[in-house]
Amino acid sequence: MSSLTRDERALSSLLFLVLTGFGFAFAIGGRGDPLAAHGWIMILFGLAGLFMMLRVWSAPNPPQSSYDEYFDAPTKAGIILALVWGVIGMAVGAWVALLLAYPDFNLAGPWTSFGRIRPIHTSGVIFGFGGNALIATSFHVLQRTSRARIPDQFSPWFVLVGYNLFCVLAASGYVLGITQSKEYAEPEWYADILLVLVWVAYFLIYIRTLMRRKEPHIYVANWYYMAFILVVAMLHIVNNLAVPISLTQAKSYSLFSGVQDAMTQWWYGHNAVAFFLTAGFLGMMYYYLPKRAERPIFSYRLSIISFWGITFMYMWAGSHHLHYTALPHWVQTLGMVFSVVLLIPSWASAGNALLTLNGAWHKVRDDAVLRFMMLAAIFYAITTLEGSFMAIRPVNSLSHYTDWTIGHVHAGALGWVAMITFGSLYALVPWMWKKSQLYSKALVEVHFWLALSGTLVYVFAMWNSGVIQGLMWRTYDESGTLTYSFLESLVAMHPYYVARTIGGTLFLLGAIVALYNVLMTIRMVERTSENVAPDLPATAPQAVPAGE
Amino acid sequence: MSAPAPDRDPVTGRLTTGHEWNGIKELGTPVPRIVFIGLTLGALYLIVWTILMPAWPGINSYTRGLLGIDQRTSVEARVALARLERAEWTQRIETEPLATLASDPQVMNLVKGYGKTLFGDNCQACHGGKGVGNSGFPNISQAPLMWGDDLDTIHETIRVGINAAHPETRFSQMLAFGRDGMLGRSDILAVTDYLLALGSGASVDDMTHGAEVFAFNCASCHGDNARGSVDFGAPDLVDDHWIYGGYRQAVFNSIFTGRAGHMPSWEGRLSKADLRILALYVGWLRENQP
């Protein structure tokens, strides 16, 4: 906090005060509504922030020399937050998996029923873990590849703190039963408004820093990060257009209804996968993979072509979530064909990543951090092939509504998103805390094999379960009647649900190992190597290129 | 700002462009031809498929596609075809008497297959996989049925339900003798013990109080001998089957707070043939008790 200037501290205090004020308005006005609980959370959050500001109130402005360094404090905080959210989100995920196999593990009645804790898992891992990792790494990549410091100290903190307040409101709201019932867009109107403010500030950081850049070209990773920020803003605003029933109640009604609502939701939902879980993490991959491998990207031009291919085509693909529904056939056709053609830029990205490793495969063998990233690229290729395949209507008629979809999502979420994140964070942590290496390479190996085995168990269980389910639902006997009842398909799924719980738990254990390893790395006392190249922006007097 | 001159990458032998971002150089590898081939093929597929199928929106309509395929008409055609294929046996099921159908092995083969699926999707959640019941839901494969157990009666029960929304629903309610003050605790305990003794075959000669309470309050529905009555949907209290449990506390609770179980009516939710198949299946379950 002392990295903030006095003016920035005053501005932060004011915002915390405003937050507290809104908290009181909600807590008092929303009596008898779940909104009041969120009011109290906002009061606590605002007062805690205010307290932190007051503690450093009289501290002097940061020294002028600090402006000659990159601003990494929010990145450091974001790394920790990402890992903590990851452990929470994955733990709830394992619990949800257990609930599906053994429904009696619903421990606290309605509060922890499946419908309420399942979105804690999805939001926890996507927004808490993934989002914080994206924010943390994007600030780092942005500054390093632009050789410029973020223009101020306030905005990155505003983004990180505001974003995590959004995550807290989301997760706590689910337990209280506050939801819009839109997948991955469950939080209600006031949390949505908060996220819009945060997101605009996030995009402005990007633009302002790029305007200050000292490199002639904008590095490709920044294009991906910017697409992620810009499109998520667009998706978030449109899909959450809603009218609250009153300003003192949490509930709101969507602007859209019927099939338009479904189409808007899945335009949002699939592009959340595309721009949050793909474009953002491709940005991560395009920086940390070449850095760790110490190789240039195999074909920089290909990375640009893939970028525009992915950006253009993903926009059309959302309707493949609504095959064989009330959605008009023509919309389904468009969703299908663009999903299929999307395979080309997707595989181009995965191939580009793997070919970048040419000349560094010995490092992949020896370095589990780089191996995480390599595996991520492989899972990215598998998942995008599977996704294009499942978007084909006749295939979808078998896979839709089954666990195959869950298997597909987790091949992407565990195999691609989480692996590239863990690889990148492992690379980033020693750079951020000025250590020559991680606390334990062995623990990274342990994590790698836990993550890989967990993913394989999970994905194979869901593939099997999904295909069995899909086939049981469509098996007719010679009289033209269904052979199996729905209950029989549930019984058939049970062993796979148990296996899924085991796979998820293995993955969770890996995440706990990662958190431990990172915390121990931070605590580790060691002298920094004298040969480390200085890591400073171009404006610094002693700046020389290269570094992390 | 130092812009390093292009140099040659030792692994690929290709030149870098001189652009560099914090140590990541830009390698000048051209885009592999296979990517362009893939994009071309993809574009061709996209164009051809969207010409063949309904695809592009206009202002008021959309391109119908050369193949003239539409999901709505295709699904309607398939449903009609399936209905036609099934018509050969659904017609028999709908028109012939249930007793006749039950003695036809061909029909019963269908009942054993499709009836099981129907039962699984509609009945199993309450009555259990083999119809043996759950707490609060009667055993319908082994116990005497409260409303009668010939096929036509079973069919009627399924059709209209019990205490259901159907206008012709079967209606049955056991009064809350204790809660509503008709019987005192000691009376209820006496009749409870009397019933449990009856069921276990023990002597009830010295249980005059219990017998008296029963005769005055229960016999009108459950019969003088407590064997139940299909006219009121009153269960047999002497056999081994209990819907809400046959231990002392459960029987006491039933008498104290009364009972009025609910079974949905299935007419309107299931087709005529499906209702009759379910009746045949329940009949078959009862004959081949698990």
PDB file of C-alpha atoms in Angstrom, chain A residues 122-377:
ATOM      1  CA  THR A 122     -17.241 -22.798 -11.559  1.00  0.00           C
ATOM      2  CA  SER A 123     -16.867 -19.156 -10.570  1.00  0.00           C
ATOM      3  CA  GLY A 124     -14.112 -20.021  -8.089  1.00  0.00           C
ATOM      4  CA  VAL A 125     -11.936 -21.700 -10.674  1.00  0.00           C
ATOM      5  CA  ILE A 126     -12.813 -19.594 -13.732  1.00  0.00           C
ATOM      6  CA  PHE A 127     -12.993 -16.142 -12.181  1.00  0.00           C
ATOM      7  CA  GLY A 128     -11.131 -16.596  -8.899  1.00  0.00           C
ATOM      8  CA  PHE A 129      -8.271 -18.759 -10.118  1.00  0.00           C
ATOM      9  CA  GLY A 130      -8.217 -18.030 -13.849  1.00  0.00           C
ATOM     10  CA  GLY A 131      -9.166 -14.371 -13.630  1.00  0.00           C
ATOM     11  CA  ASN A 132      -6.644 -13.455 -10.958  1.00  0.00           C
ATOM     12  CA  ALA A 133      -3.942 -15.360 -12.831  1.00  0.00           C
ATOM     13  CA  LEU A 134      -4.822 -13.464 -16.019  1.00  0.00           C
ATOM     14  CA  ILE A 135      -4.766 -10.097 -14.268  1.00  0.00           C
ATOM     15  CA  ALA A 136      -1.481 -10.860 -12.511  1.00  0.00           C
ATOM     16  CA  THR A 137       0.304 -12.175 -15.592  1.00  0.00           C
ATOM     17  CA  SER A 138      -1.129  -9.545 -17.937  1.00  0.00           C
ATOM     18  CA  PHE A 139       0.296  -6.719 -15.810  1.00  0.00           C
ATOM     19  CA  HIS A 140       3.663  -8.466 -15.889  1.00  0.00           C
ATOM     20  CA  VAL A 141       3.682  -9.277 -19.605  1.00  0.00           C
ATOM     21  CA  LEU A 142       2.328  -5.856 -20.537  1.00  0.00           C
ATOM     22  CA  GLN A 143       5.121  -4.018 -18.762  1.00  0.00           C
ATOM     23  CA  ARG A 144       7.953  -6.304 -19.830  1.00  0.00           C
ATOM     24  CA  THR A 145       7.030  -6.488 -23.512  1.00  0.00           C
ATOM     25  CA  SER A 146       6.370  -2.753 -23.655  1.00  0.00           C
ATOM     26  CA  ARG A 147       9.413  -1.936 -21.538  1.00  0.00           C
ATOM     27  CA  ALA A 148       7.219   0.585 -19.761  1.00  0.00           C
ATOM     28  CA  ARG A 149       5.844   0.894 -16.262  1.00  0.00           C
ATOM     29  CA  ILE A 150       2.087   0.910 -15.710  1.00  0.00           C
ATOM     30  CA  PRO A 151       1.234   4.659 -15.682  1.00  0.00           C
ATOM     31  CA  ASP A 152      -0.068   4.788 -12.123  1.00  0.00           C
ATOM     32  CA  GLN A 153      -0.276   2.703  -8.978  1.00  0.00           C
ATOM     33  CA  PHE A 154      -3.928   3.191  -8.234  1.00  0.00           C
ATOM     34  CA  SER A 155      -5.575   1.560 -11.253  1.00  0.00           C
ATOM     35  CA  PRO A 156      -3.962  -1.903 -11.072  1.00  0.00           C
ATOM     36  CA  TRP A 157      -4.901  -2.099  -7.396  1.00  0.00           C
ATOM     37  CA  PHE A 158      -8.407  -0.894  -8.197  1.00  0.00           C
ATOM     38  CA  VAL A 159      -8.716  -3.665 -10.776  1.00  0.00           C
ATOM     39  CA  LEU A 160      -7.354  -6.403  -8.533  1.00  0.00           C
ATOM     40  CA  VAL A 161      -9.227  -5.411  -5.367  1.00  0.00           C
ATOM     41  CA  GLY A 162     -12.464  -4.610  -7.194  1.00  0.00           C
ATOM     42  CA  TYR A 163     -12.285  -7.836  -9.115  1.00  0.00           C
ATOM     43  CA  ASN A 164     -11.818  -9.891  -5.973  1.00  0.00           C
ATOM     44  CA  LEU A 165     -14.688  -8.091  -4.297  1.00  0.00           C
ATOM     45  CA  PHE A 166     -16.761  -9.180  -7.288  1.00  0.00           C
ATOM     46  CA  CYS A 167     -15.587 -12.772  -6.785  1.00  0.00           C
ATOM     47  CA  VAL A 168     -16.474 -12.656  -3.084  1.00  0.00           C
ATOM     48  CA  LEU A 169     -19.926 -11.222  -3.802  1.00  0.00           C
ATOM     49  CA  ALA A 170     -20.446 -13.907  -6.437  1.00  0.00           C
ATOM     50  CA  ALA A 171     -19.433 -16.859  -4.280  1.00  0.00           C
ATOM     51  CA  SER A 172     -21.203 -15.677  -1.128  1.00  0.00           C
ATOM     52  CA  GLY A 173     -24.313 -14.836  -3.144  1.00  0.00           C
ATOM     53  CA  TYR A 174     -24.622 -18.399  -4.427  1.00  0.00           C
ATOM     54  CA  VAL A 175     -24.720 -19.780  -0.902  1.00  0.00           C
ATOM     55  CA  LEU A 176     -27.443 -17.254  -0.056  1.00  0.00           C
ATOM     56  CA  GLY A 177     -29.403 -18.241  -3.141  1.00  0.00           C
ATOM     57  CA  ILE A 178     -28.647 -15.048  -5.110  1.00  0.00           C
ATOM     58  CA  THR A 179     -28.345 -15.978  -8.766  1.00  0.00           C
ATOM     59  CA  GLN A 180     -29.468 -14.916 -12.220  1.00  0.00           C
ATOM     60  CA  SER A 181     -29.493 -18.606 -13.179  1.00  0.00           C
ATOM     61  CA  LYS A 182     -27.290 -17.861 -16.176  1.00  0.00           C
ATOM     62  CA  GLU A 183     -24.310 -20.163 -16.360  1.00  0.00           C
ATOM     63  CA  TYR A 184     -21.010 -18.332 -15.654  1.00  0.00           C
ATOM     64  CA  ALA A 185     -23.072 -15.112 -15.337  1.00  0.00           C
ATOM     65  CA  GLU A 186     -24.835 -15.909 -12.072  1.00  0.00           C
ATOM     66  CA  PRO A 187     -24.015 -12.744 -10.064  1.00  0.00           C
ATOM     67  CA  GLU A 188     -26.782 -10.191  -9.816  1.00  0.00           C
ATOM     68  CA  TRP A 189     -26.992  -6.646 -11.144  1.00  0.00           C
ATOM     69  CA  TYR A 190     -24.964  -4.733  -8.516  1.00  0.00           C
ATOM     70  CA  ALA A 191     -22.046  -7.164  -8.737  1.00  0.00           C
ATOM     71  CA  ASP A 192     -22.272  -6.918 -12.517  1.00  0.00           C
ATOM     72  CA  ILE A 193     -22.058  -3.126 -12.385  1.00  0.00           C
ATOM     73  CA  LEU A 194     -18.995  -3.369 -10.155  1.00  0.00           C
ATOM     74  CA  LEU A 195     -17.352  -5.689 -12.659  1.00  0.00           C
ATOM     75  CA  VAL A 196     -18.024  -3.267 -15.517  1.00  0.00           C
ATOM     76  CA  LEU A 197     -16.213  -0.480 -13.644  1.00  0.00           C
ATOM     77  CA  VAL A 198     -13.306  -2.786 -12.879  1.00  0.00           C
ATOM     78  CA  TRP A 199     -13.121  -3.983 -16.439  1.00  0.00           C
ATOM     79  CA  VAL A 200     -13.078  -0.508 -17.974  1.00  0.00           C
ATOM     80  CA  ALA A 201     -10.210   0.431 -15.665  1.00  0.00           C
ATOM     81  CA  TYR A 202      -8.432  -2.790 -16.680  1.00  0.00           C
ATOM     82  CA  PHE A 203      -8.710  -1.973 -20.375  1.00  0.00           C
ATOM     83  CA  LEU A 204      -7.547   1.590 -19.791  1.00  0.00           C
ATOM     84  CA  ILE A 205      -4.435   0.309 -18.011  1.00  0.00           C
ATOM     85  CA  TYR A 206      -3.673  -1.688 -21.112  1.00  0.00           C
ATOM     86  CA  ILE A 207      -4.196   1.176 -23.530  1.00  0.00           C
ATOM     87  CA  ARG A 208      -2.331   3.709 -21.396  1.00  0.00           C
ATOM     88  CA  THR A 209       0.650   1.446 -20.872  1.00  0.00           C
ATOM     89  CA  LEU A 210       0.825   0.477 -24.536  1.00  0.00           C
ATOM     90  CA  MET A 211       0.802   4.169 -25.412  1.00  0.00           C
ATOM     91  CA  ARG A 212       3.922   4.531 -23.258  1.00  0.00           C
ATOM     92  CA  ARG A 213       5.656   1.505 -24.752  1.00  0.00           C
ATOM     93  CA  LYS A 214       9.273   1.700 -25.816  1.00  0.00           C
ATOM     94  CA  GLU A 215       9.044  -1.149 -28.315  1.00  0.00           C
ATOM     95  CA  PRO A 216       7.986  -0.341 -31.875  1.00  0.00           C
ATOM     96  CA  HIS A 217       5.543  -3.274 -32.072  1.00  0.00           C
ATOM     97  CA  ILE A 218       2.915  -4.541 -29.699  1.00  0.00           C
ATOM     98  CA  TYR A 219       3.852  -8.077 -28.709  1.00  0.00           C
ATOM     99  CA  VAL A 220       1.345 -10.761 -29.744  1.00  0.00           C
ATOM    100  CA  ALA A 221       0.585 -11.757 -26.141  1.00  0.00           C
ATOM    101  CA  ASN A 222      -0.810  -8.266 -25.592  1.00  0.00           C
ATOM    102  CA  TRP A 223      -3.150  -8.668 -28.538  1.00  0.00           C
ATOM    103  CA  TYR A 224      -4.576 -11.774 -26.904  1.00  0.00           C
ATOM    104  CA  TYR A 225      -4.842 -10.125 -23.497  1.00  0.00           C
ATOM    105  CA  MET A 226      -6.546  -7.100 -25.031  1.00  0.00           C
ATOM    106  CA  ALA A 227      -9.013  -9.241 -26.953  1.00  0.00           C
ATOM    107  CA  PHE A 228      -9.761 -11.020 -23.693  1.00  0.00           C
ATOM    108  CA  ILE A 229     -10.440  -7.780 -21.852  1.00  0.00           C
ATOM    109  CA  LEU A 230     -12.382  -6.055 -24.608  1.00  0.00           C
ATOM    110  CA  VAL A 231     -14.616  -8.963 -25.594  1.00  0.00           C
ATOM    111  CA  VAL A 232     -15.329 -10.034 -22.023  1.00  0.00           C
ATOM    112  CA  ALA A 233     -16.500  -6.466 -21.358  1.00  0.00           C
ATOM    113  CA  MET A 234     -18.834  -6.661 -24.338  1.00  0.00           C
ATOM    114  CA  LEU A 235     -20.152 -10.114 -23.407  1.00  0.00           C
ATOM    115  CA  HIS A 236     -20.598  -9.224 -19.783  1.00  0.00           C
ATOM    116  CA  ILE A 237     -22.517  -6.024 -20.462  1.00  0.00           C
ATOM    117  CA  VAL A 238     -24.878  -7.478 -23.071  1.00  0.00           C
ATOM    118  CA  ASN A 239     -25.668 -10.748 -21.326  1.00  0.00           C
ATOM    119  CA  ASN A 240     -26.287  -9.021 -18.004  1.00  0.00           C
ATOM    120  CA  LEU A 241     -28.692  -6.370 -19.285  1.00  0.00           C
ATOM    121  CA  ALA A 242     -31.400  -6.682 -16.683  1.00  0.00           C
ATOM    122  CA  VAL A 243     -33.851  -4.682 -14.628  1.00  0.00           C
ATOM    123  CA  PRO A 244     -33.627  -5.071 -10.844  1.00  0.00           C
ATOM    124  CA  ILE A 245     -37.028  -5.454  -9.221  1.00  0.00           C
ATOM    125  CA  SER A 246     -35.961  -2.636  -6.915  1.00  0.00           C
ATOM    126  CA  LEU A 247     -32.737  -0.952  -5.855  1.00  0.00           C
ATOM    127  CA  THR A 248     -32.924  -2.630  -2.465  1.00  0.00           C
ATOM    128  CA  GLN A 249     -33.434  -6.163  -3.725  1.00  0.00           C
ATOM    129  CA  ALA A 250     -30.959  -8.553  -5.237  1.00  0.00           C
ATOM    130  CA  LYS A 251     -33.285 -10.060  -7.822  1.00  0.00           C
ATOM    131  CA  SER A 252     -33.402  -8.758 -11.374  1.00  0.00           C
ATOM    132  CA  TYR A 253     -35.055  -9.784 -14.608  1.00  0.00           C
ATOM    133  CA  SER A 254     -33.194 -10.229 -17.852  1.00  0.00           C
ATOM    134  CA  LEU A 255     -33.907  -7.912 -20.743  1.00  0.00           C
ATOM    135  CA  PHE A 256     -34.226 -10.957 -22.978  1.00  0.00           C
ATOM    136  CA  SER A 257     -36.731 -13.755 -22.838  1.00  0.00           C
ATOM    137  CA  GLY A 258     -37.262 -17.149 -24.382  1.00  0.00           C
ATOM    138  CA  VAL A 259     -34.969 -18.291 -27.134  1.00  0.00           C
ATOM    139  CA  GLN A 260     -33.369 -14.839 -27.450  1.00  0.00           C
ATOM    140  CA  ASP A 261     -32.318 -15.132 -23.822  1.00  0.00           C
ATOM    141  CA  ALA A 262     -30.905 -18.594 -24.442  1.00  0.00           C
ATOM    142  CA  MET A 263     -29.020 -17.394 -27.509  1.00  0.00           C
ATOM    143  CA  THR A 264     -27.614 -14.353 -25.698  1.00  0.00           C
ATOM    144  CA  GLN A 265     -26.592 -16.534 -22.787  1.00  0.00           C
ATOM    145  CA  TRP A 266     -24.723 -19.022 -24.975  1.00  0.00           C
ATOM    146  CA  TRP A 267     -23.223 -16.351 -27.140  1.00  0.00           C
ATOM    147  CA  TYR A 268     -21.876 -15.125 -23.817  1.00  0.00           C
ATOM    148  CA  GLY A 269     -21.136 -18.590 -22.464  1.00  0.00           C
ATOM    149  CA  HIS A 270     -19.159 -19.852 -25.393  1.00  0.00           C
ATOM    150  CA  ASN A 271     -17.243 -16.634 -25.855  1.00  0.00           C
ATOM    151  CA  ALA A 272     -16.424 -16.667 -22.164  1.00  0.00           C
ATOM    152  CA  VAL A 273     -14.704 -19.944 -23.018  1.00  0.00           C
ATOM    153  CA  ALA A 274     -13.193 -18.348 -26.102  1.00  0.00           C
ATOM    154  CA  PHE A 275     -11.944 -15.060 -24.745  1.00  0.00           C
ATOM    155  CA  PHE A 276     -11.626 -15.646 -21.021  1.00  0.00           C
ATOM    156  CA  LEU A 277     -10.398 -19.237 -21.042  1.00  0.00           C
ATOM    157  CA  THR A 278      -8.682 -19.263 -24.430  1.00  0.00           C
ATOM    158  CA  ALA A 279      -7.517 -15.853 -25.663  1.00  0.00           C
ATOM    159  CA  GLY A 280      -6.320 -14.703 -22.247  1.00  0.00           C
ATOM    160  CA  PHE A 281      -4.425 -17.897 -21.589  1.00  0.00           C
ATOM    161  CA  LEU A 282      -2.974 -17.927 -25.109  1.00  0.00           C
ATOM    162  CA  GLY A 283      -1.545 -14.526 -24.213  1.00  0.00           C
ATOM    163  CA  MET A 284      -0.006 -16.148 -21.157  1.00  0.00           C
ATOM    164  CA  MET A 285       1.355 -19.005 -23.253  1.00  0.00           C
ATOM    165  CA  TYR A 286       2.881 -16.729 -25.888  1.00  0.00           C
ATOM    166  CA  TYR A 287       5.004 -15.012 -23.280  1.00  0.00           C
ATOM    167  CA  TYR A 288       5.915 -17.592 -20.646  1.00  0.00           C
ATOM    168  CA  LEU A 289       6.455 -20.561 -22.951  1.00  0.00           C
ATOM    169  CA  PRO A 290       9.081 -18.891 -25.183  1.00  0.00           C
ATOM    170  CA  LYS A 291      10.666 -17.249 -22.139  1.00  0.00           C
ATOM    171  CA  ARG A 292      10.961 -20.519 -20.256  1.00  0.00           C
ATOM    172  CA  ALA A 293      12.107 -22.453 -23.327  1.00  0.00           C
ATOM    173  CA  GLU A 294      14.427 -19.580 -24.276  1.00  0.00           C
ATOM    174  CA  ARG A 295      13.281 -19.965 -27.845  1.00  0.00           C
ATOM    175  CA  PRO A 296      11.592 -17.507 -30.181  1.00  0.00           C
ATOM    176  CA  ILE A 297       8.017 -18.345 -31.193  1.00  0.00           C
ATOM    177  CA  PHE A 298       8.203 -20.839 -34.065  1.00  0.00           C
ATOM    178  CA  SER A 299       6.310 -18.532 -36.403  1.00  0.00           C
ATOM    179  CA  TYR A 300       5.386 -15.105 -35.129  1.00  0.00           C
ATOM    180  CA  ARG A 301       3.306 -14.477 -38.224  1.00  0.00           C
ATOM    181  CA  LEU A 302       1.317 -17.635 -37.589  1.00  0.00           C
ATOM    182  CA  SER A 303       0.551 -16.438 -34.063  1.00  0.00           C
ATOM    183  CA  ILE A 304      -0.958 -13.261 -35.534  1.00  0.00           C
ATOM    184  CA  ILE A 305      -3.001 -15.158 -38.134  1.00  0.00           C
ATOM    185  CA  SER A 306      -4.257 -17.522 -35.435  1.00  0.00           C
ATOM    186  CA  PHE A 307      -5.203 -14.535 -33.329  1.00  0.00           C
ATOM    187  CA  TRP A 308      -7.462 -13.040 -35.968  1.00  0.00           C
ATOM    188  CA  GLY A 309      -8.830 -16.460 -36.913  1.00  0.00           C
ATOM    189  CA  ILE A 310      -9.801 -17.248 -33.337  1.00  0.00           C
ATOM    190  CA  THR A 311     -11.137 -13.754 -32.668  1.00  0.00           C
ATOM    191  CA  PHE A 312     -13.279 -13.699 -35.792  1.00  0.00           C
ATOM    192  CA  MET A 313     -14.644 -17.226 -35.730  1.00  0.00           C
ATOM    193  CA  TYR A 314     -15.368 -17.771 -32.043  1.00  0.00           C
ATOM    194  CA  MET A 315     -17.962 -15.001 -32.160  1.00  0.00           C
ATOM    195  CA  TRP A 316     -20.222 -17.181 -34.299  1.00  0.00           C
ATOM    196  CA  ALA A 317     -19.872 -20.436 -32.426  1.00  0.00           C
ATOM    197  CA  GLY A 318     -22.129 -19.950 -29.397  1.00  0.00           C
ATOM    198  CA  SER A 319     -25.280 -21.357 -31.004  1.00  0.00           C
ATOM    199  CA  HIS A 320     -23.773 -24.847 -31.063  1.00  0.00           C
ATOM    200  CA  HIS A 321     -24.860 -25.001 -27.424  1.00  0.00           C
ATOM    201  CA  LEU A 322     -28.453 -24.950 -28.628  1.00  0.00           C
ATOM    202  CA  HIS A 323     -28.535 -27.591 -31.350  1.00  0.00           C
ATOM    203  CA  TYR A 324     -31.928 -29.249 -31.810  1.00  0.00           C
ATOM    204  CA  THR A 325     -33.716 -26.694 -29.670  1.00  0.00           C
ATOM    205  CA  ALA A 326     -36.263 -23.966 -30.366  1.00  0.00           C
ATOM    206  CA  LEU A 327     -33.403 -21.932 -31.822  1.00  0.00           C
ATOM    207  CA  PRO A 328     -33.977 -21.599 -35.594  1.00  0.00           C
ATOM    208  CA  HIS A 329     -32.087 -24.083 -37.724  1.00  0.00           C
ATOM    209  CA  TRP A 330     -30.146 -21.409 -39.614  1.00  0.00           C
ATOM    210  CA  VAL A 331     -28.542 -20.109 -36.423  1.00  0.00           C
ATOM    211  CA  GLN A 332     -27.486 -23.643 -35.578  1.00  0.00           C
ATOM    212  CA  THR A 333     -25.947 -24.122 -39.024  1.00  0.00           C
ATOM    213  CA  LEU A 334     -23.834 -20.989 -38.623  1.00  0.00           C
ATOM    214  CA  GLY A 335     -22.740 -22.013 -35.145  1.00  0.00           C
ATOM    215  CA  MET A 336     -21.752 -25.433 -36.404  1.00  0.00           C
ATOM    216  CA  VAL A 337     -19.755 -24.416 -39.498  1.00  0.00           C
ATOM    217  CA  PHE A 338     -17.791 -21.726 -37.704  1.00  0.00           C
ATOM    218  CA  SER A 339     -17.071 -24.098 -34.832  1.00  0.00           C
ATOM    219  CA  VAL A 340     -15.681 -26.632 -37.278  1.00  0.00           C
ATOM    220  CA  VAL A 341     -13.505 -24.156 -39.171  1.00  0.00           C
ATOM    221  CA  LEU A 342     -12.294 -22.809 -35.834  1.00  0.00           C
ATOM    222  CA  LEU A 343     -10.191 -25.948 -35.561  1.00  0.00           C
ATOM    223  CA  ILE A 344      -7.695 -24.522 -38.079  1.00  0.00           C
ATOM    224  CA  PRO A 345      -6.553 -21.460 -36.086  1.00  0.00           C
ATOM    225  CA  SER A 346      -6.809 -23.447 -32.865  1.00  0.00           C
ATOM    226  CA  TRP A 347      -4.488 -26.166 -34.085  1.00  0.00           C
ATOM    227  CA  ALA A 348      -2.260 -23.524 -35.632  1.00  0.00           C
ATOM    228  CA  SER A 349      -1.852 -22.022 -32.138  1.00  0.00           C
ATOM    229  CA  ALA A 350      -1.209 -25.379 -30.505  1.00  0.00           C
ATOM    230  CA  GLY A 351       1.215 -26.398 -33.272  1.00  0.00           C
ATOM    231  CA  ASN A 352       2.981 -23.058 -33.043  1.00  0.00           C
ATOM    232  CA  ALA A 353       3.459 -23.570 -29.309  1.00  0.00           C
ATOM    233  CA  LEU A 354       4.785 -27.111 -29.683  1.00  0.00           C
ATOM    234  CA  LEU A 355       7.102 -26.216 -32.574  1.00  0.00           C
ATOM    235  CA  THR A 356       8.482 -23.374 -30.457  1.00  0.00           C
ATOM    236  CA  LEU A 357       9.879 -26.125 -28.251  1.00  0.00           C
ATOM    237  CA  ASN A 358      12.085 -27.418 -31.091  1.00  0.00           C
ATOM    238  CA  GLY A 359      15.583 -27.006 -29.808  1.00  0.00           C
ATOM    239  CA  ALA A 360      14.325 -27.065 -26.222  1.00  0.00           C
ATOM    240  CA  TRP A 361      12.873 -30.549 -25.843  1.00  0.00           C
ATOM    241  CA  HIS A 362      15.655 -31.511 -23.443  1.00  0.00           C
ATOM    242  CA  LYS A 363      14.352 -28.738 -21.216  1.00  0.00           C
ATOM    243  CA  VAL A 364      10.842 -30.144 -21.444  1.00  0.00           C
ATOM    244  CA  ARG A 365      12.229 -33.444 -20.221  1.00  0.00           C
ATOM    245  CA  ASP A 366      14.115 -31.913 -17.303  1.00  0.00           C
ATOM    246  CA  ASP A 367      11.953 -28.960 -16.332  1.00  0.00           C
ATOM    247  CA  ALA A 368       8.460 -29.720 -15.038  1.00  0.00           C
ATOM    248  CA  VAL A 369       7.546 -26.033 -15.329  1.00  0.00           C
ATOM    249  CA  LEU A 370       8.085 -26.079 -19.083  1.00  0.00           C
ATOM    250  CA  ARG A 371       6.463 -29.509 -19.243  1.00  0.00           C
ATOM    251  CA  PHE A 372       3.306 -28.015 -17.718  1.00  0.00           C
ATOM    252  CA  MET A 373       3.191 -25.562 -20.623  1.00  0.00           C
ATOM    253  CA  MET A 374       3.931 -28.249 -23.207  1.00  0.00           C
ATOM    254  CA  LEU A 375       1.161 -30.434 -21.826  1.00  0.00           C
ATOM    255  CA  ALA A 376      -1.180 -27.446 -21.853  1.00  0.00           C
ATOM    256  CA  ALA A 377      -0.575 -26.997 -25.583  1.00  0.00           C
TER     257      ALA A 377
END
